[in-house]
Short mmCIF file of C-alpha atoms and ligand atoms in Angstrom, two decimals:
data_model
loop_
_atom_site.label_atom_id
_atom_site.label_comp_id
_atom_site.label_asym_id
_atom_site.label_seq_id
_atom_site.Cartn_x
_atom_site.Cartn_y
_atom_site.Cartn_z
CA UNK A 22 -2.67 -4.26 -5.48
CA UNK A 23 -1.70 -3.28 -2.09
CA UNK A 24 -3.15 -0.14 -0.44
CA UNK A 25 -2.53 1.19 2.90
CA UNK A 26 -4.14 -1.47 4.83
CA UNK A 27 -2.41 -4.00 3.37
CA UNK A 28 1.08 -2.36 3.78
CA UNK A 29 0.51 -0.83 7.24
CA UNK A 30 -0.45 -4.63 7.73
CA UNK A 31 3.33 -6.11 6.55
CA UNK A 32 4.45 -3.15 8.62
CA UNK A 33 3.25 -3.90 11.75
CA UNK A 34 4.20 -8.01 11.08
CA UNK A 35 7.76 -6.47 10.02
CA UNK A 36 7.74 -4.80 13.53
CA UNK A 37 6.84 -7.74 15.51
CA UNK A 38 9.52 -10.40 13.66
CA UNK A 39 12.65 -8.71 12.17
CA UNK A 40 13.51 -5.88 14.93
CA UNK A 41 17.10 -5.72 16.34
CA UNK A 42 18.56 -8.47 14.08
CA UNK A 43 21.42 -8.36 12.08
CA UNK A 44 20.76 -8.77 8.12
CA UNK A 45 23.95 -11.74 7.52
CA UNK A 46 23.57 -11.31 3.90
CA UNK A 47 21.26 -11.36 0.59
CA UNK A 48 20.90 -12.83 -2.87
CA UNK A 49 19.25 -10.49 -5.71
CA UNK A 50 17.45 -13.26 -8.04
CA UNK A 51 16.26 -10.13 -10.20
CA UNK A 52 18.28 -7.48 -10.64
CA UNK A 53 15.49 -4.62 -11.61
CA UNK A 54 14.15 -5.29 -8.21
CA UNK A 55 17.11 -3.08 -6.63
CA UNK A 56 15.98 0.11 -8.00
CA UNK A 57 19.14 1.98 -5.83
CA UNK A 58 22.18 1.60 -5.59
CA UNK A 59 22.74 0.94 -9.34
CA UNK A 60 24.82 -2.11 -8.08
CA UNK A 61 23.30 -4.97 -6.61
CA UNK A 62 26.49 -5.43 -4.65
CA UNK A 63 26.35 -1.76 -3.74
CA UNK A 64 22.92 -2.80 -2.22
CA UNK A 65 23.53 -5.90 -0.37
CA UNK A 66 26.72 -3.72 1.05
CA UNK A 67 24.74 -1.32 2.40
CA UNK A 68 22.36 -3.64 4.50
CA UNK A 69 24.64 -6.77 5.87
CA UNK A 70 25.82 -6.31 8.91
CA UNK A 71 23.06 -3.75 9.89
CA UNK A 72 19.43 -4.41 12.07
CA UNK A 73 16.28 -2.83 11.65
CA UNK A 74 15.58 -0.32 14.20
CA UNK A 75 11.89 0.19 12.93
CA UNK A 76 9.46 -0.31 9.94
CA UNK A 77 8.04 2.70 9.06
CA UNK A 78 5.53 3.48 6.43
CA UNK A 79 4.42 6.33 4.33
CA UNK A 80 1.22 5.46 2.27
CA UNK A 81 2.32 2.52 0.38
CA UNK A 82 6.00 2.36 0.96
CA UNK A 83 7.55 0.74 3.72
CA UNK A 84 11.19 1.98 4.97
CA UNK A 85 13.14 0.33 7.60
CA UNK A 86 15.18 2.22 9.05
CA UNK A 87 18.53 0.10 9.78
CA UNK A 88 20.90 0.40 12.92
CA UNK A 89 22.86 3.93 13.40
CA UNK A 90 24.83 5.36 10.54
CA UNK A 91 23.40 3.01 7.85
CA UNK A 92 20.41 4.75 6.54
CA UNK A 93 16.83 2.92 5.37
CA UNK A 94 15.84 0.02 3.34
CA UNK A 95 12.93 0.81 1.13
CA UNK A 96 10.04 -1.51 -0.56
CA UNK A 97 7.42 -1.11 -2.20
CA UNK A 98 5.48 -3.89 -2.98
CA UNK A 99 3.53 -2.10 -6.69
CA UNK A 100 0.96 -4.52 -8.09
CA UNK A 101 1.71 -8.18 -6.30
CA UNK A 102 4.84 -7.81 -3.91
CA UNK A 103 4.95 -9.79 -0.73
CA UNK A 104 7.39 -9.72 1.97
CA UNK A 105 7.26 -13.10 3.54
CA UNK A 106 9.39 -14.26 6.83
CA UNK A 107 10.27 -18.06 6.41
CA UNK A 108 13.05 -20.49 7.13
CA UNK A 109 15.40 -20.38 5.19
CA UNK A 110 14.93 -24.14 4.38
CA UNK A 111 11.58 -23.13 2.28
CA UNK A 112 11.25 -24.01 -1.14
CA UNK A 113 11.73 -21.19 -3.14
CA UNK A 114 8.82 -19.82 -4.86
CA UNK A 115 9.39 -19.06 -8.94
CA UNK A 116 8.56 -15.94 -8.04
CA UNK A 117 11.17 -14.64 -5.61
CA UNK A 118 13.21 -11.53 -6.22
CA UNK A 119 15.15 -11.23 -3.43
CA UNK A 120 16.32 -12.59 -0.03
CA UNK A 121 17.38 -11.09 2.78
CA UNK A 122 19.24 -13.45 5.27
CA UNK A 123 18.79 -13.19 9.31
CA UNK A 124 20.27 -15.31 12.09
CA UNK A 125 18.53 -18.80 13.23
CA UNK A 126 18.06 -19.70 9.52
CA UNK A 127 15.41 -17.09 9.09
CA UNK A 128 14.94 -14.45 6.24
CA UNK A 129 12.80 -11.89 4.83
CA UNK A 130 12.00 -13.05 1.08
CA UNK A 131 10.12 -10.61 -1.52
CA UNK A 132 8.04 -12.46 -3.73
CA UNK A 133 6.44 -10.77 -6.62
CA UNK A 134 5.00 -12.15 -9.81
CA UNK A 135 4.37 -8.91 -11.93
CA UNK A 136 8.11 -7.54 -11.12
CA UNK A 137 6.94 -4.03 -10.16
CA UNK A 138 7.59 -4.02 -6.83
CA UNK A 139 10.74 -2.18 -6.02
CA UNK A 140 13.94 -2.04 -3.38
CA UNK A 141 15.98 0.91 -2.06
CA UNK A 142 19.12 1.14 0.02
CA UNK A 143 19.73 4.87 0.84
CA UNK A 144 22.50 5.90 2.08
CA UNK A 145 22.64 7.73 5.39
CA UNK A 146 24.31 10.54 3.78
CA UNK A 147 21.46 11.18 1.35
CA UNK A 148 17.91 12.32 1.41
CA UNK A 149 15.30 9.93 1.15
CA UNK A 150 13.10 11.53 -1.27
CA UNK A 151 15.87 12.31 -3.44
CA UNK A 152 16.36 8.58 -3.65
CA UNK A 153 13.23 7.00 -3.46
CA UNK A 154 11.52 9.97 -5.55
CA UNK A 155 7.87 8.86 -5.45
CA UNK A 156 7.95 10.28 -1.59
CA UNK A 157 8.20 13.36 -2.82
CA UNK A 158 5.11 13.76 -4.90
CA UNK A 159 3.28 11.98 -2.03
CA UNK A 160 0.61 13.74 -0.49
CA UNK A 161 -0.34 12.96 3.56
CA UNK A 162 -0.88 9.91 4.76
CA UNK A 163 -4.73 9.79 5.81
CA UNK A 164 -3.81 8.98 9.63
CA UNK A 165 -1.61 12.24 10.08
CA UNK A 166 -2.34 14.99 11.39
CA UNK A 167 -2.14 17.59 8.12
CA UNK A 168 -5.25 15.17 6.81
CA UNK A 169 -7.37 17.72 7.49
CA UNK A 170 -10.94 18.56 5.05
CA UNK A 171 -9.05 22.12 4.59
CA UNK A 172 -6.52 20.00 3.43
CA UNK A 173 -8.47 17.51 1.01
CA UNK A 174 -10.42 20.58 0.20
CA UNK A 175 -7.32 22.40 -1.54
CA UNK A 176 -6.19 19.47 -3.08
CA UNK A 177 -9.56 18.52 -4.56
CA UNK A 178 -10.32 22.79 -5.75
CA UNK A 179 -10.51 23.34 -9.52
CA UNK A 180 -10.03 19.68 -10.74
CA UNK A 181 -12.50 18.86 -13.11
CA UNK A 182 -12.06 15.12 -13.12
CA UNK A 183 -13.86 12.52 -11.35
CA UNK A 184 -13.80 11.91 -7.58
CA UNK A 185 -12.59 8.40 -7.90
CA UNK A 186 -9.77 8.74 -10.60
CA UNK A 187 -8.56 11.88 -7.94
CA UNK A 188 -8.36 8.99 -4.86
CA UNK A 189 -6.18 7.25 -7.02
CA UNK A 190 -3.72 9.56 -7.59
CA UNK A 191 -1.24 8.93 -4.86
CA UNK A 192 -0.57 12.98 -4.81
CA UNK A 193 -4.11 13.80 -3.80
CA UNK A 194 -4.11 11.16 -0.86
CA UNK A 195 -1.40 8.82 -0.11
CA UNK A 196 -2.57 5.07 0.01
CA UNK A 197 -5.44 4.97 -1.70
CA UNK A 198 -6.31 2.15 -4.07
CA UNK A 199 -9.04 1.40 -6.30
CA UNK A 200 -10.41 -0.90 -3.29
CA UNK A 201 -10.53 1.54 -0.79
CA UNK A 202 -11.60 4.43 -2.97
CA UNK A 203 -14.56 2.67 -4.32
CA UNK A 204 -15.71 1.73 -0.12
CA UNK A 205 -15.25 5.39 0.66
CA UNK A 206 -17.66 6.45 -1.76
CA UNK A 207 -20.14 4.24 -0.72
CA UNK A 208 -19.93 5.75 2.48
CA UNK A 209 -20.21 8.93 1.99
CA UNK A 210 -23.15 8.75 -0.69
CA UNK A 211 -21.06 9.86 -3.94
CA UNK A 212 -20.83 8.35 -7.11
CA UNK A 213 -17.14 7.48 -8.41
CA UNK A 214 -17.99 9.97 -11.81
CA UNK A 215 -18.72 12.78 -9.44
CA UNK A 216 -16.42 15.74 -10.50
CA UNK A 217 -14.32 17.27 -7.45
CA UNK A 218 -15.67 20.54 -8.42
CA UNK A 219 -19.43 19.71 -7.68
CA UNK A 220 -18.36 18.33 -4.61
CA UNK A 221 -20.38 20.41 -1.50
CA UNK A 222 -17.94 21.32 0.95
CA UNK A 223 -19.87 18.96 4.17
CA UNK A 224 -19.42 16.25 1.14
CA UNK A 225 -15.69 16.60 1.29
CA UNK A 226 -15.84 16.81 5.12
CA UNK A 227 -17.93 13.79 4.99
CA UNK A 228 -15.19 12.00 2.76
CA UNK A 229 -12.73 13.06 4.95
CA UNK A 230 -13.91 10.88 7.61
CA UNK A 231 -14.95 8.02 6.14
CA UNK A 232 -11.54 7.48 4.22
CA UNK A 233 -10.13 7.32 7.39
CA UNK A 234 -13.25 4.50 8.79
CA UNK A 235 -12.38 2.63 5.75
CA UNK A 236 -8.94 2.02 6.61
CA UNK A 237 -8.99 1.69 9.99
CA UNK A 238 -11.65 -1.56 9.58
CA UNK A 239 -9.93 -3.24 7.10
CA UNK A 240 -6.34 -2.89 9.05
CA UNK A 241 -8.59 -4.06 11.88
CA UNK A 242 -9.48 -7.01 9.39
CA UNK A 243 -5.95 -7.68 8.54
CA UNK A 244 -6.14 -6.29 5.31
CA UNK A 245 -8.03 -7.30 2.12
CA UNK A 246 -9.46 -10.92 1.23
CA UNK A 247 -9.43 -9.43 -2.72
CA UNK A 248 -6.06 -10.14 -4.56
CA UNK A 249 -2.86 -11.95 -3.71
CA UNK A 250 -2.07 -10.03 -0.34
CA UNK A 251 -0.18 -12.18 2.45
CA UNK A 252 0.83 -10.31 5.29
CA UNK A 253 4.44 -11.52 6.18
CA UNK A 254 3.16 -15.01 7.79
CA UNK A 255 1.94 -15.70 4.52
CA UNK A 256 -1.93 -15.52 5.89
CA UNK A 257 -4.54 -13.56 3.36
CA UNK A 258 -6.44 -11.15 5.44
CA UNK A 259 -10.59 -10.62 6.05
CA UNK A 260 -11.76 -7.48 4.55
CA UNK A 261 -13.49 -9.21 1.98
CA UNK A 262 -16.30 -10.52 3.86
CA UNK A 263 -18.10 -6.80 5.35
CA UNK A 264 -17.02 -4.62 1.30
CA UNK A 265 -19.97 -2.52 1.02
CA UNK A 266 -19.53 -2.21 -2.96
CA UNK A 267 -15.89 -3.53 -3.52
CA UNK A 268 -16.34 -6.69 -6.12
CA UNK A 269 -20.34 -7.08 -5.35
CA UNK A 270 -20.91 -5.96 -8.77
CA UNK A 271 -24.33 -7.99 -9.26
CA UNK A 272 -24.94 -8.74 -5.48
CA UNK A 273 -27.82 -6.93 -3.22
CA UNK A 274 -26.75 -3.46 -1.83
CA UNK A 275 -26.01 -3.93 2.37
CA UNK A 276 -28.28 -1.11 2.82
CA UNK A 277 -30.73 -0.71 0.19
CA UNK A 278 -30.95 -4.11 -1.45
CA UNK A 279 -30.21 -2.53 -4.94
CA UNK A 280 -27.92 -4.17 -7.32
CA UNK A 281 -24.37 -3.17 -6.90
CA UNK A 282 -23.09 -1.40 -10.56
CA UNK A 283 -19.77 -1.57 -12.18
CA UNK A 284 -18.52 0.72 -14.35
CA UNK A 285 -15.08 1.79 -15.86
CA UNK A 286 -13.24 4.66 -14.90
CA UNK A 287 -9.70 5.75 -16.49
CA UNK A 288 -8.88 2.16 -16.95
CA UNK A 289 -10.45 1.14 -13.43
CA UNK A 290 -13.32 -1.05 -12.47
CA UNK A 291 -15.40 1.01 -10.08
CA UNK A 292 -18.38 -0.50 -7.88
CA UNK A 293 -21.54 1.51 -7.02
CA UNK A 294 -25.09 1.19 -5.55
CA UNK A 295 -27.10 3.48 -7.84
CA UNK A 296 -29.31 3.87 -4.94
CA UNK A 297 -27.37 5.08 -2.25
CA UNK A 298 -24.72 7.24 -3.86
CA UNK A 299 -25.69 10.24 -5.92
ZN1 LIG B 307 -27.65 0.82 -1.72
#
């Protein structure tokens, strides 16, 4: 699944490709793709005619917004979405959902083989979160400001669950994935069944941080190796090859030489060295 690396990845792609060019049209090969307007017509309405100002992300959903007046494109790519910029002239993969159609043949195609992944047009007359409603619940985005350990702090106080399941939940910190989560912990010495309320205050602090490392070396990497991710040239990215814990279940510990430990965890693989965390 893409997390924040992988998205702020296909943002920054999105940036450098499909700026200041008019969207000439679009074909919906999946209808439940659109999740608003209700009409795929409605949708593909909305957009032709109109250019992307700027991609813009908020933990793992991506909004362009589109030229004055016209109001933002969302996607989110869920379990196995990829936006891909081709020729138009590509073979189509089974898989594609929906096409967007640019000048000089080009287009912006979303692939996605699990059908998760979802599409908004909102209107410019409407609020964003009251279309695409997951923004609401979202907490802040790791790399703003309001991050701070006062505020991981309050949002970790009283819960009596397990540190890990609590990165996952996109209203405790916004981008998060079971990747990530699991590569935070290793840094900062916790184990994933840790409950938020034993937590010591310089651990949270420590978290804090190290969230914020994590992220900022695998965008550095391009995003994960693990999974299906393609950034929009269709090129998988390099994380893989410096995970601490991430899928080493059975391999030697960077730091200790240990054996890395899986366990599951509400549903979720989670990797650990029983050495180093505690
Ligand atoms: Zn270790």
């Amino acid at each position: 699944m893409p997390e924040l690396p992988e998205v702020e990845t296909v943002r920054r792609g999105l940036n450098q490709l499909t700026l200041n060019q008019n969207i000439t049209g679009g074909d919906v090969l999946l209808n439940r793709t659109i999740a608003y307007p209700f009409s795929v017509d409605e949708f593909i309405q909305g957009i032709q005619g109109r250019a992307i100002i700027a991609w813009h992300r908020r933990g793992k959903y991506l909004l362009a917004e589109l030229s004055p007046g016209a109001g933002y494109l969302g996607v989110h790519l869920r379990m196995t979405g990829q936006l891909l910029w081709l020729h138009r002239d590509e073979p189509l993969h089974k898989h594609t959902r929906v096409r967007l159609f640019f000048g000089d043949q080009q287009e912006l195609r979303f692939v996605d083989q699990r059908t998760f992944g979802q599409m908004w047009w909102v209107p410019s007359k409407m609020q964003v979160e009251s279309v695409i409603t997951g923004l609401a619940k979202l907490a802040a985005d790791p790399f703003a400001p309001e991050f701070t350990v006062e505020y991981l702090a309050a949002k970790l106080k009283n819960r009596r669950r397990p540190i890990k399941t609590a990165l996952l939940d996109q209203s405790v910190v916004a981008g998060l994935g079971n990747i990530y989560a699991d590569e935070a912990l290793f840094k900062c010495g916790v184990l994933p069944e840790t409950l938020c309320t034993d937590l010591q205050p310089q651990q949270i602090e420590q978290l804090r941080k190290v969230i914020i490392e994590v992220l900022e070396t695998s965008i550095a990497a391009g995003g994960t190796t693990f999974s299906n991710f393609l950034n929009v040239k269709g090129i998988n990215g390099n994380y893989g090859g410096v995970a601490w814990v991430y899928n080493r279940a059975g391999e030697p510990c960077r730091v200790c030489h240990n054996v890395i430990q899986r366990i599951r965890l509400a549903g979720r693989s989670s990797h650990f060295c029983p050495q180093c965390q505690s």
